[in-house]
Amino acid sequence: LTRVHSSDKVGLMARTHGDIDWERIHGLSNYVETGDCWRECGSYCCKTNHAEFSFRFIRAGQVLLPLCPAEYDYLKAQGRLPDDSPQAVSRLAVELEPDRSAAVYMVRCDRGGLCDHPDFRPLICKIYPYYPYPSPEGDVEELVLGSVFDVARWAKDGHLACPALQNEEEAVRGKAKQNYARLFEHPHLIFYFRMGWGVMQLMLEHLRAEHSDILELPLTDYFKKWEVLYMTGKLTPAPEVVQLGRKEYEKVSRVWGDFDLE
Ligand code: SF4
Ligand code: SF4
């Protein structure tokens, strides 16, 4: 794929997400070579029924997986969503401009590690326990934590719940970083991965600035309070998410030209 510089894009239509090469992306089943790591932890990352989680909104045993619009459309068309019953899917969107919205689909999974479509796991599962943060050009700049729960826990006491992360091997991390490169050959995915980490940053900033008292609570109480703040949007205020989305669209489209977000 050729990157389009804004000076070259006169007369070009906005890139559609229909030209993402999903076969190439899903041609790789394991982005991170952690072997049968689930044997050690009982698929910790696929579940929420942990002693330290006592949630009100998030049901025990279920995880909510964030999918960008292109990924959602692809997996749905292929009949490979983890759960495609209407009540398992919700769409959250913010309007960036009158004719441009950014959206994320939250898809429920209650399989607890026994995926129905292992080779077509959502990307958020395939990339775990890391989350690659790409530059606007699509280079993997850094690897950060791969779930919002991991980020929230790390903010409290620096603990890493995933055993594969606790015993991280430099070679595995390096190989994963190489593997992630194929995710960032299209601006749609670059934008949404940048947004994902940007929203996590907002969550951390608001947690530390306005709710630092909860960081001192015992773990279960902390997660109880954190969940309410997070699920009610207090840690990620909509106007700031809109600002972030506008800024990220500007950065990514400056490199790749206009592209569709939905
Ligand atoms: S990635 Fe980590 S949390 Fe998930 S199954 Fe492997 S060791 Fe467990
Ligand atoms: S799709 Fe598979 S890997 Fe992802 S949360 Fe569900 S069971 Fe776990």
PDB file of C-alpha atoms and ligand atoms in Angstrom:
ATOM      1  CA  LEU A   1       0.000   0.000   0.000  1.00  0.00           C
ATOM      2  CA  THR A   2       1.181   3.492  -0.762  1.00  0.00           C
ATOM      3  CA  ARG A   3       0.913   6.179   1.799  1.00  0.00           C
ATOM      4  CA  VAL A   4      -0.799   9.274   0.437  1.00  0.00           C
ATOM      5  CA  HIS A   5       0.561  12.630   1.498  1.00  0.00           C
ATOM      6  CA  SER A   6      -1.968  15.381   1.823  1.00  0.00           C
ATOM      7  CA  SER A   7      -0.290  17.341  -0.954  1.00  0.00           C
ATOM      8  CA  ASP A   8      -0.923  14.379  -3.314  1.00  0.00           C
ATOM      9  CA  LYS A   9      -4.518  13.775  -2.454  1.00  0.00           C
ATOM     10  CA  VAL A  10      -6.299  16.368  -4.574  1.00  0.00           C
ATOM     11  CA  GLY A  11      -8.976  14.549  -6.505  1.00  0.00           C
ATOM     12  CA  LEU A  12      -8.643  11.314  -4.519  1.00  0.00           C
ATOM     13  CA  MET A  13     -11.677   9.876  -2.785  1.00  0.00           C
ATOM     14  CA  ALA A  14     -11.446   9.213   0.934  1.00  0.00           C
ATOM     15  CA  ARG A  15      -9.965   5.778   1.634  1.00  0.00           C
ATOM     16  CA  THR A  16     -12.661   3.321   2.587  1.00  0.00           C
ATOM     17  CA  HIS A  17     -12.072   0.675   5.191  1.00  0.00           C
ATOM     18  CA  GLY A  18     -13.240  -1.929   2.696  1.00  0.00           C
ATOM     19  CA  ASP A  19      -9.671  -2.132   1.390  1.00  0.00           C
ATOM     20  CA  ILE A  20      -8.164  -3.353   4.670  1.00  0.00           C
ATOM     21  CA  ASP A  21      -6.425  -6.666   4.039  1.00  0.00           C
ATOM     22  CA  TRP A  22      -8.151  -8.748   6.710  1.00  0.00           C
ATOM     23  CA  GLU A  23      -6.911 -12.016   5.261  1.00  0.00           C
ATOM     24  CA  ARG A  24      -3.354 -10.872   5.871  1.00  0.00           C
ATOM     25  CA  ILE A  25      -4.219  -9.647   9.360  1.00  0.00           C
ATOM     26  CA  HIS A  26      -6.018 -12.837  10.369  1.00  0.00           C
ATOM     27  CA  GLY A  27      -3.477 -14.947   8.513  1.00  0.00           C
ATOM     28  CA  LEU A  28      -1.534 -14.643  11.745  1.00  0.00           C
ATOM     29  CA  SER A  29      -3.309 -16.421  14.567  1.00  0.00           C
ATOM     30  CA  ASN A  30      -0.870 -15.585  17.356  1.00  0.00           C
ATOM     31  CA  TYR A  31       0.658 -12.143  17.388  1.00  0.00           C
ATOM     32  CA  VAL A  32       2.298 -12.907  20.703  1.00  0.00           C
ATOM     33  CA  GLU A  33       3.948 -16.270  21.147  1.00  0.00           C
ATOM     34  CA  THR A  34       3.084 -17.102  24.725  1.00  0.00           C
ATOM     35  CA  GLY A  35       2.449 -20.809  24.118  1.00  0.00           C
ATOM     36  CA  ASP A  36      -0.184 -22.405  26.349  1.00  0.00           C
ATOM     37  CA  CYS A  37       0.046 -19.587  28.859  1.00  0.00           C
ATOM     38  CA  TRP A  38      -3.652 -19.955  29.668  1.00  0.00           C
ATOM     39  CA  ARG A  39      -2.856 -23.210  31.484  1.00  0.00           C
ATOM     40  CA  GLU A  40      -1.098 -21.194  34.166  1.00  0.00           C
ATOM     41  CA  CYS A  41      -3.835 -18.642  34.781  1.00  0.00           C
ATOM     42  CA  GLY A  42      -7.040 -20.337  33.615  1.00  0.00           C
ATOM     43  CA  SER A  43      -7.480 -17.765  30.829  1.00  0.00           C
ATOM     44  CA  TYR A  44      -7.438 -14.813  33.207  1.00  0.00           C
ATOM     45  CA  CYS A  45      -7.683 -12.283  30.377  1.00  0.00           C
ATOM     46  CA  CYS A  46     -10.888 -13.810  28.984  1.00  0.00           C
ATOM     47  CA  LYS A  47     -12.774 -13.520  32.271  1.00  0.00           C
ATOM     48  CA  THR A  48     -13.898 -10.978  34.812  1.00  0.00           C
ATOM     49  CA  ASN A  49     -14.946 -13.295  37.632  1.00  0.00           C
ATOM     50  CA  HIS A  50     -11.821 -12.580  39.623  1.00  0.00           C
ATOM     51  CA  ALA A  51     -11.751 -12.079  43.380  1.00  0.00           C
ATOM     52  CA  GLU A  52     -10.607  -8.461  43.035  1.00  0.00           C
ATOM     53  CA  PHE A  53     -13.399  -7.533  40.588  1.00  0.00           C
ATOM     54  CA  SER A  54     -16.719  -6.904  42.224  1.00  0.00           C
ATOM     55  CA  PHE A  55     -18.483  -5.019  39.484  1.00  0.00           C
ATOM     56  CA  ARG A  56     -21.976  -3.600  39.228  1.00  0.00           C
ATOM     57  CA  PHE A  57     -22.243  -3.052  35.471  1.00  0.00           C
ATOM     58  CA  ILE A  58     -19.815  -5.594  34.044  1.00  0.00           C
ATOM     59  CA  ARG A  59     -21.221  -9.058  34.595  1.00  0.00           C
ATOM     60  CA  ALA A  60     -18.982 -11.707  36.081  1.00  0.00           C
ATOM     61  CA  GLY A  61     -17.676 -14.126  33.488  1.00  0.00           C
ATOM     62  CA  GLN A  62     -18.179 -11.724  30.601  1.00  0.00           C
ATOM     63  CA  VAL A  63     -15.738  -9.447  28.886  1.00  0.00           C
ATOM     64  CA  LEU A  64     -16.598  -6.557  26.600  1.00  0.00           C
ATOM     65  CA  LEU A  65     -14.309  -6.421  23.594  1.00  0.00           C
ATOM     66  CA  PRO A  66     -13.839  -3.121  21.743  1.00  0.00           C
ATOM     67  CA  LEU A  67     -13.906  -3.423  17.929  1.00  0.00           C
ATOM     68  CA  CYS A  68     -13.458  -0.572  15.486  1.00  0.00           C
ATOM     69  CA  PRO A  69     -16.135  -0.270  12.766  1.00  0.00           C
ATOM     70  CA  ALA A  70     -14.064  -1.978  10.050  1.00  0.00           C
ATOM     71  CA  GLU A  71     -13.277  -4.942  12.268  1.00  0.00           C
ATOM     72  CA  TYR A  72     -16.870  -5.238  13.404  1.00  0.00           C
ATOM     73  CA  ASP A  73     -18.161  -5.156   9.809  1.00  0.00           C
ATOM     74  CA  TYR A  74     -15.628  -7.761   8.716  1.00  0.00           C
ATOM     75  CA  LEU A  75     -16.233 -10.250  11.536  1.00  0.00           C
ATOM     76  CA  LYS A  76     -19.986  -9.810  11.295  1.00  0.00           C
ATOM     77  CA  ALA A  77     -19.966 -10.412   7.522  1.00  0.00           C
ATOM     78  CA  GLN A  78     -17.854 -13.527   8.100  1.00  0.00           C
ATOM     79  CA  GLY A  79     -20.179 -14.775  10.854  1.00  0.00           C
ATOM     80  CA  ARG A  80     -17.247 -14.778  13.257  1.00  0.00           C
ATOM     81  CA  LEU A  81     -18.150 -12.338  15.995  1.00  0.00           C
ATOM     82  CA  PRO A  82     -17.599 -13.838  19.456  1.00  0.00           C
ATOM     83  CA  ASP A  83     -21.340 -13.310  20.000  1.00  0.00           C
ATOM     84  CA  ASP A  84     -23.577 -11.715  17.397  1.00  0.00           C
ATOM     85  CA  SER A  85     -26.864 -11.729  19.254  1.00  0.00           C
ATOM     86  CA  PRO A  86     -28.246  -8.156  19.247  1.00  0.00           C
ATOM     87  CA  GLN A  87     -28.046  -7.857  23.021  1.00  0.00           C
ATOM     88  CA  ALA A  88     -24.330  -8.759  22.925  1.00  0.00           C
ATOM     89  CA  VAL A  89     -23.347  -5.739  20.853  1.00  0.00           C
ATOM     90  CA  SER A  90     -23.485  -2.044  21.634  1.00  0.00           C
ATOM     91  CA  ARG A  91     -22.191   0.875  19.599  1.00  0.00           C
ATOM     92  CA  LEU A  92     -20.689   3.983  21.179  1.00  0.00           C
ATOM     93  CA  ALA A  93     -20.071   6.981  18.949  1.00  0.00           C
ATOM     94  CA  VAL A  94     -18.897  10.567  19.153  1.00  0.00           C
ATOM     95  CA  GLU A  95     -19.435  13.197  16.476  1.00  0.00           C
ATOM     96  CA  LEU A  96     -16.142  14.805  15.488  1.00  0.00           C
ATOM     97  CA  GLU A  97     -17.577  17.000  12.719  1.00  0.00           C
ATOM     98  CA  PRO A  98     -21.131  17.268  11.342  1.00  0.00           C
ATOM     99  CA  ASP A  99     -20.349  14.583   8.741  1.00  0.00           C
ATOM    100  CA  ARG A 100     -17.743  12.559  10.639  1.00  0.00           C
ATOM    101  CA  SER A 101     -18.197  10.305  13.673  1.00  0.00           C
ATOM    102  CA  ALA A 102     -15.881   7.878  15.402  1.00  0.00           C
ATOM    103  CA  ALA A 103     -17.453   4.741  16.798  1.00  0.00           C
ATOM    104  CA  VAL A 104     -16.529   1.652  18.730  1.00  0.00           C
ATOM    105  CA  TYR A 105     -18.524  -1.558  18.997  1.00  0.00           C
ATOM    106  CA  MET A 106     -18.447  -3.287  22.354  1.00  0.00           C
ATOM    107  CA  VAL A 107     -18.977  -6.993  21.792  1.00  0.00           C
ATOM    108  CA  ARG A 108     -19.634  -9.323  24.668  1.00  0.00           C
ATOM    109  CA  CYS A 109     -17.803 -12.609  25.038  1.00  0.00           C
ATOM    110  CA  ASP A 110     -18.672 -15.155  27.701  1.00  0.00           C
ATOM    111  CA  ARG A 111     -16.611 -18.040  26.314  1.00  0.00           C
ATOM    112  CA  GLY A 112     -13.992 -17.719  29.048  1.00  0.00           C
ATOM    113  CA  GLY A 113     -11.080 -18.710  26.802  1.00  0.00           C
ATOM    114  CA  LEU A 114     -12.874 -21.294  24.654  1.00  0.00           C
ATOM    115  CA  CYS A 115     -13.231 -19.139  21.546  1.00  0.00           C
ATOM    116  CA  ASP A 116     -15.756 -20.195  18.925  1.00  0.00           C
ATOM    117  CA  HIS A 117     -13.488 -18.833  16.177  1.00  0.00           C
ATOM    118  CA  PRO A 118      -9.914 -19.080  17.498  1.00  0.00           C
ATOM    119  CA  ASP A 119      -8.273 -17.967  14.238  1.00  0.00           C
ATOM    120  CA  PHE A 120     -10.596 -14.990  14.002  1.00  0.00           C
ATOM    121  CA  ARG A 121     -10.372 -13.741  17.567  1.00  0.00           C
ATOM    122  CA  PRO A 122     -10.954 -10.000  17.780  1.00  0.00           C
ATOM    123  CA  LEU A 123      -7.730  -8.040  17.461  1.00  0.00           C
ATOM    124  CA  ILE A 124      -7.874  -6.924  21.073  1.00  0.00           C
ATOM    125  CA  CYS A 125      -7.572 -10.633  21.994  1.00  0.00           C
ATOM    126  CA  LYS A 126      -4.936 -11.427  19.373  1.00  0.00           C
ATOM    127  CA  ILE A 127      -2.620  -8.629  20.465  1.00  0.00           C
ATOM    128  CA  TYR A 128      -2.908  -9.289  24.211  1.00  0.00           C
ATOM    129  CA  PRO A 129      -1.092  -8.925  26.615  1.00  0.00           C
ATOM    130  CA  TYR A 130       0.327  -5.895  24.795  1.00  0.00           C
ATOM    131  CA  TYR A 131      -1.326  -3.058  22.952  1.00  0.00           C
ATOM    132  CA  PRO A 132       0.740  -1.624  20.106  1.00  0.00           C
ATOM    133  CA  TYR A 133       0.688   2.149  19.830  1.00  0.00           C
ATOM    134  CA  PRO A 134       1.408   3.255  16.249  1.00  0.00           C
ATOM    135  CA  SER A 135       2.751   6.561  14.982  1.00  0.00           C
ATOM    136  CA  PRO A 136       0.507   8.385  12.462  1.00  0.00           C
ATOM    137  CA  GLU A 137       2.730   6.850   9.765  1.00  0.00           C
ATOM    138  CA  GLY A 138       1.988   3.338  11.057  1.00  0.00           C
ATOM    139  CA  ASP A 139       5.248   2.484  12.803  1.00  0.00           C
ATOM    140  CA  VAL A 140       4.840   0.681  16.116  1.00  0.00           C
ATOM    141  CA  GLU A 141       6.161   3.241  18.590  1.00  0.00           C
ATOM    142  CA  GLU A 142       5.654   1.399  21.838  1.00  0.00           C
ATOM    143  CA  LEU A 143       3.890  -1.512  23.461  1.00  0.00           C
ATOM    144  CA  VAL A 144       1.597  -0.649  26.317  1.00  0.00           C
ATOM    145  CA  LEU A 145      -0.851  -2.640  28.434  1.00  0.00           C
ATOM    146  CA  GLY A 146      -3.528  -4.534  26.536  1.00  0.00           C
ATOM    147  CA  SER A 147      -6.690  -4.044  28.595  1.00  0.00           C
ATOM    148  CA  VAL A 148      -8.375  -1.269  30.525  1.00  0.00           C
ATOM    149  CA  PHE A 149      -8.414  -3.475  33.638  1.00  0.00           C
ATOM    150  CA  ASP A 150      -4.664  -3.976  33.383  1.00  0.00           C
ATOM    151  CA  VAL A 151      -4.142  -0.220  33.078  1.00  0.00           C
ATOM    152  CA  ALA A 152      -6.427   0.469  36.055  1.00  0.00           C
ATOM    153  CA  ARG A 153      -4.642  -2.133  38.174  1.00  0.00           C
ATOM    154  CA  TRP A 154      -1.193  -0.914  37.159  1.00  0.00           C
ATOM    155  CA  ALA A 155      -2.192   2.641  38.121  1.00  0.00           C
ATOM    156  CA  LYS A 156      -3.049   1.475  41.616  1.00  0.00           C
ATOM    157  CA  ASP A 157      -0.077  -0.624  42.613  1.00  0.00           C
ATOM    158  CA  GLY A 158       1.986  -1.483  39.546  1.00  0.00           C
ATOM    159  CA  HIS A 159       0.848  -5.101  39.615  1.00  0.00           C
ATOM    160  CA  LEU A 160       0.665  -7.026  36.329  1.00  0.00           C
ATOM    161  CA  ALA A 161      -2.082  -9.630  36.525  1.00  0.00           C
ATOM    162  CA  CYS A 162      -1.067 -11.581  33.389  1.00  0.00           C
ATOM    163  CA  PRO A 163       1.610 -14.195  34.178  1.00  0.00           C
ATOM    164  CA  ALA A 164       3.017 -13.883  30.643  1.00  0.00           C
ATOM    165  CA  LEU A 165       3.698 -10.231  31.361  1.00  0.00           C
ATOM    166  CA  GLN A 166       5.109 -10.916  34.810  1.00  0.00           C
ATOM    167  CA  ASN A 167       7.627 -13.281  33.237  1.00  0.00           C
ATOM    168  CA  GLU A 168       8.062 -11.332  30.064  1.00  0.00           C
ATOM    169  CA  GLU A 169      10.711 -12.515  27.625  1.00  0.00           C
ATOM    170  CA  GLU A 170      12.486  -9.887  25.578  1.00  0.00           C
ATOM    171  CA  ALA A 171      12.484 -12.116  22.471  1.00  0.00           C
ATOM    172  CA  VAL A 172       8.697 -12.615  22.664  1.00  0.00           C
ATOM    173  CA  ARG A 173       8.161  -8.888  23.059  1.00  0.00           C
ATOM    174  CA  GLY A 174      10.439  -8.122  20.116  1.00  0.00           C
ATOM    175  CA  LYS A 175       8.724 -10.670  17.858  1.00  0.00           C
ATOM    176  CA  ALA A 176       5.302  -9.348  18.835  1.00  0.00           C
ATOM    177  CA  LYS A 177       6.398  -5.846  17.920  1.00  0.00           C
ATOM    178  CA  GLN A 178       7.403  -7.089  14.472  1.00  0.00           C
ATOM    179  CA  ASN A 179       4.127  -8.975  14.050  1.00  0.00           C
ATOM    180  CA  TYR A 180       2.030  -5.941  14.925  1.00  0.00           C
ATOM    181  CA  ALA A 181       3.416  -4.069  11.910  1.00  0.00           C
ATOM    182  CA  ARG A 182       0.871  -5.676   9.580  1.00  0.00           C
ATOM    183  CA  LEU A 183      -1.976  -4.061  11.528  1.00  0.00           C
ATOM    184  CA  PHE A 184      -0.900  -0.591  10.534  1.00  0.00           C
ATOM    185  CA  GLU A 185      -1.038  -0.550   6.756  1.00  0.00           C
ATOM    186  CA  HIS A 186      -4.323   1.352   6.701  1.00  0.00           C
ATOM    187  CA  PRO A 187      -5.250   4.687   8.323  1.00  0.00           C
ATOM    188  CA  HIS A 188      -8.530   3.366   9.780  1.00  0.00           C
ATOM    189  CA  LEU A 189      -6.697   0.937  12.060  1.00  0.00           C
ATOM    190  CA  ILE A 190      -3.929   3.421  12.856  1.00  0.00           C
ATOM    191  CA  PHE A 191      -6.509   5.997  13.911  1.00  0.00           C
ATOM    192  CA  TYR A 192      -8.461   3.621  16.137  1.00  0.00           C
ATOM    193  CA  PHE A 193      -5.401   2.146  17.813  1.00  0.00           C
ATOM    194  CA  ARG A 194      -4.152   5.653  18.549  1.00  0.00           C
ATOM    195  CA  MET A 195      -7.589   6.586  19.875  1.00  0.00           C
ATOM    196  CA  GLY A 196      -7.671   3.511  22.107  1.00  0.00           C
ATOM    197  CA  TRP A 197      -4.508   4.452  23.902  1.00  0.00           C
ATOM    198  CA  GLY A 198      -5.468   8.128  23.920  1.00  0.00           C
ATOM    199  CA  VAL A 199      -8.685   7.250  25.773  1.00  0.00           C
ATOM    200  CA  MET A 200      -6.669   5.149  28.246  1.00  0.00           C
ATOM    201  CA  GLN A 201      -4.477   8.198  28.860  1.00  0.00           C
ATOM    202  CA  LEU A 202      -7.563  10.301  29.574  1.00  0.00           C
ATOM    203  CA  MET A 203      -8.729   7.640  32.004  1.00  0.00           C
ATOM    204  CA  LEU A 204      -5.396   7.736  33.842  1.00  0.00           C
ATOM    205  CA  GLU A 205      -5.241  11.538  33.933  1.00  0.00           C
ATOM    206  CA  HIS A 206      -8.720  11.906  35.428  1.00  0.00           C
ATOM    207  CA  LEU A 207      -8.162   9.052  37.840  1.00  0.00           C
ATOM    208  CA  ARG A 208      -4.995  10.632  39.193  1.00  0.00           C
ATOM    209  CA  ALA A 209      -6.153  14.249  39.109  1.00  0.00           C
ATOM    210  CA  GLU A 210      -9.681  13.997  40.501  1.00  0.00           C
ATOM    211  CA  HIS A 211     -10.072  10.576  42.093  1.00  0.00           C
ATOM    212  CA  SER A 212      -6.686   9.789  43.544  1.00  0.00           C
ATOM    213  CA  ASP A 213      -8.374   8.986  46.885  1.00  0.00           C
ATOM    214  CA  ILE A 214      -9.698   5.703  45.462  1.00  0.00           C
ATOM    215  CA  LEU A 215      -6.160   4.594  44.630  1.00  0.00           C
ATOM    216  CA  GLU A 216      -5.596   4.187  48.387  1.00  0.00           C
ATOM    217  CA  LEU A 217      -8.569   1.871  48.955  1.00  0.00           C
ATOM    218  CA  PRO A 218      -8.260  -1.902  49.370  1.00  0.00           C
ATOM    219  CA  LEU A 219      -8.177  -3.551  45.939  1.00  0.00           C
ATOM    220  CA  THR A 220     -11.787  -4.769  45.748  1.00  0.00           C
ATOM    221  CA  ASP A 221     -13.154  -1.411  46.911  1.00  0.00           C
ATOM    222  CA  TYR A 222     -10.905   0.361  44.446  1.00  0.00           C
ATOM    223  CA  PHE A 223     -12.205  -1.621  41.490  1.00  0.00           C
ATOM    224  CA  LYS A 224     -15.789  -1.154  42.672  1.00  0.00           C
ATOM    225  CA  LYS A 225     -15.402   2.639  42.649  1.00  0.00           C
ATOM    226  CA  TRP A 226     -13.280   2.656  39.516  1.00  0.00           C
ATOM    227  CA  GLU A 227     -15.891   0.696  37.559  1.00  0.00           C
ATOM    228  CA  VAL A 228     -18.643   3.195  38.394  1.00  0.00           C
ATOM    229  CA  LEU A 229     -16.451   6.154  37.397  1.00  0.00           C
ATOM    230  CA  TYR A 230     -15.350   4.438  34.209  1.00  0.00           C
ATOM    231  CA  MET A 231     -18.725   3.128  33.083  1.00  0.00           C
ATOM    232  CA  THR A 232     -20.450   6.467  33.714  1.00  0.00           C
ATOM    233  CA  GLY A 233     -17.861   8.314  31.606  1.00  0.00           C
ATOM    234  CA  LYS A 234     -16.418  10.351  34.507  1.00  0.00           C
ATOM    235  CA  LEU A 235     -12.892   9.265  33.628  1.00  0.00           C
ATOM    236  CA  THR A 236     -13.293   9.832  29.887  1.00  0.00           C
ATOM    237  CA  PRO A 237     -15.501  12.933  29.437  1.00  0.00           C
ATOM    238  CA  ALA A 238     -17.122  13.043  25.987  1.00  0.00           C
ATOM    239  CA  PRO A 239     -15.870  16.556  25.040  1.00  0.00           C
ATOM    240  CA  GLU A 240     -12.299  15.419  25.641  1.00  0.00           C
ATOM    241  CA  VAL A 241     -12.818  12.260  23.592  1.00  0.00           C
ATOM    242  CA  VAL A 242     -14.153  14.462  20.760  1.00  0.00           C
ATOM    243  CA  GLN A 243     -11.110  16.730  20.989  1.00  0.00           C
ATOM    244  CA  LEU A 244      -8.836  13.710  20.933  1.00  0.00           C
ATOM    245  CA  GLY A 245     -10.637  12.263  17.913  1.00  0.00           C
ATOM    246  CA  ARG A 246     -10.341  15.514  15.967  1.00  0.00           C
ATOM    247  CA  LYS A 247      -6.650  15.785  16.772  1.00  0.00           C
ATOM    248  CA  GLU A 248      -5.949  12.161  15.820  1.00  0.00           C
ATOM    249  CA  TYR A 249      -7.914  12.360  12.579  1.00  0.00           C
ATOM    250  CA  GLU A 250      -5.912  15.434  11.630  1.00  0.00           C
ATOM    251  CA  LYS A 251      -2.582  13.708  12.402  1.00  0.00           C
ATOM    252  CA  VAL A 252      -3.369  10.475  10.567  1.00  0.00           C
ATOM    253  CA  SER A 253      -5.033  12.063   7.524  1.00  0.00           C
ATOM    254  CA  ARG A 254      -2.066  14.408   7.111  1.00  0.00           C
ATOM    255  CA  VAL A 255      -0.022  11.290   6.297  1.00  0.00           C
ATOM    256  CA  TRP A 256      -2.560   9.080   4.532  1.00  0.00           C
ATOM    257  CA  GLY A 257      -5.160  11.455   3.105  1.00  0.00           C
ATOM    258  CA  ASP A 258      -8.827  11.355   4.070  1.00  0.00           C
ATOM    259  CA  PHE A 259     -10.245   8.015   5.147  1.00  0.00           C
ATOM    260  CA  ASP A 260     -13.550   6.799   6.494  1.00  0.00           C
ATOM    261  CA  LEU A 261     -14.092   6.228  10.173  1.00  0.00           C
ATOM    262  CA  GLU A 262     -17.238   4.125   9.858  1.00  0.00           C
TER     263      GLU A 262
HETATM  264  S1  SF4 B   1      -2.094 -13.768  27.966  1.00  0.00           S
HETATM  265 FE1  SF4 B   1      -1.695 -13.678  30.176  1.00  0.00          FE
HETATM  266  S2  SF4 B   1      -3.720 -13.572  31.178  1.00  0.00           S
HETATM  267 FE2  SF4 B   1      -4.040 -14.232  29.050  1.00  0.00          FE
HETATM  268  S3  SF4 B   1      -4.056 -16.495  29.115  1.00  0.00           S
HETATM  269 FE3  SF4 B   1      -1.896 -15.880  28.702  1.00  0.00          FE
HETATM  270  S4  SF4 B   1      -0.904 -15.705  30.705  1.00  0.00           S
HETATM  271 FE4  SF4 B   1      -3.132 -15.744  31.048  1.00  0.00          FE
HETATM  272  S1  SF4 B   2     -12.903 -14.252  21.817  1.00  0.00           S
HETATM  273 FE1  SF4 B   2     -11.665 -15.896  22.697  1.00  0.00          FE
HETATM  274  S2  SF4 B   2      -9.748 -14.855  23.321  1.00  0.00           S
HETATM  275 FE2  SF4 B   2     -11.316 -13.265  23.057  1.00  0.00          FE
HETATM  276  S3  SF4 B   2     -12.265 -12.981  25.082  1.00  0.00           S
HETATM  277 FE3  SF4 B   2     -13.512 -14.465  23.970  1.00  0.00          FE
HETATM  278  S4  SF4 B   2     -12.706 -16.457  24.611  1.00  0.00           S
HETATM  279 FE4  SF4 B   2     -11.152 -14.918  25.114  1.00  0.00          FE
END
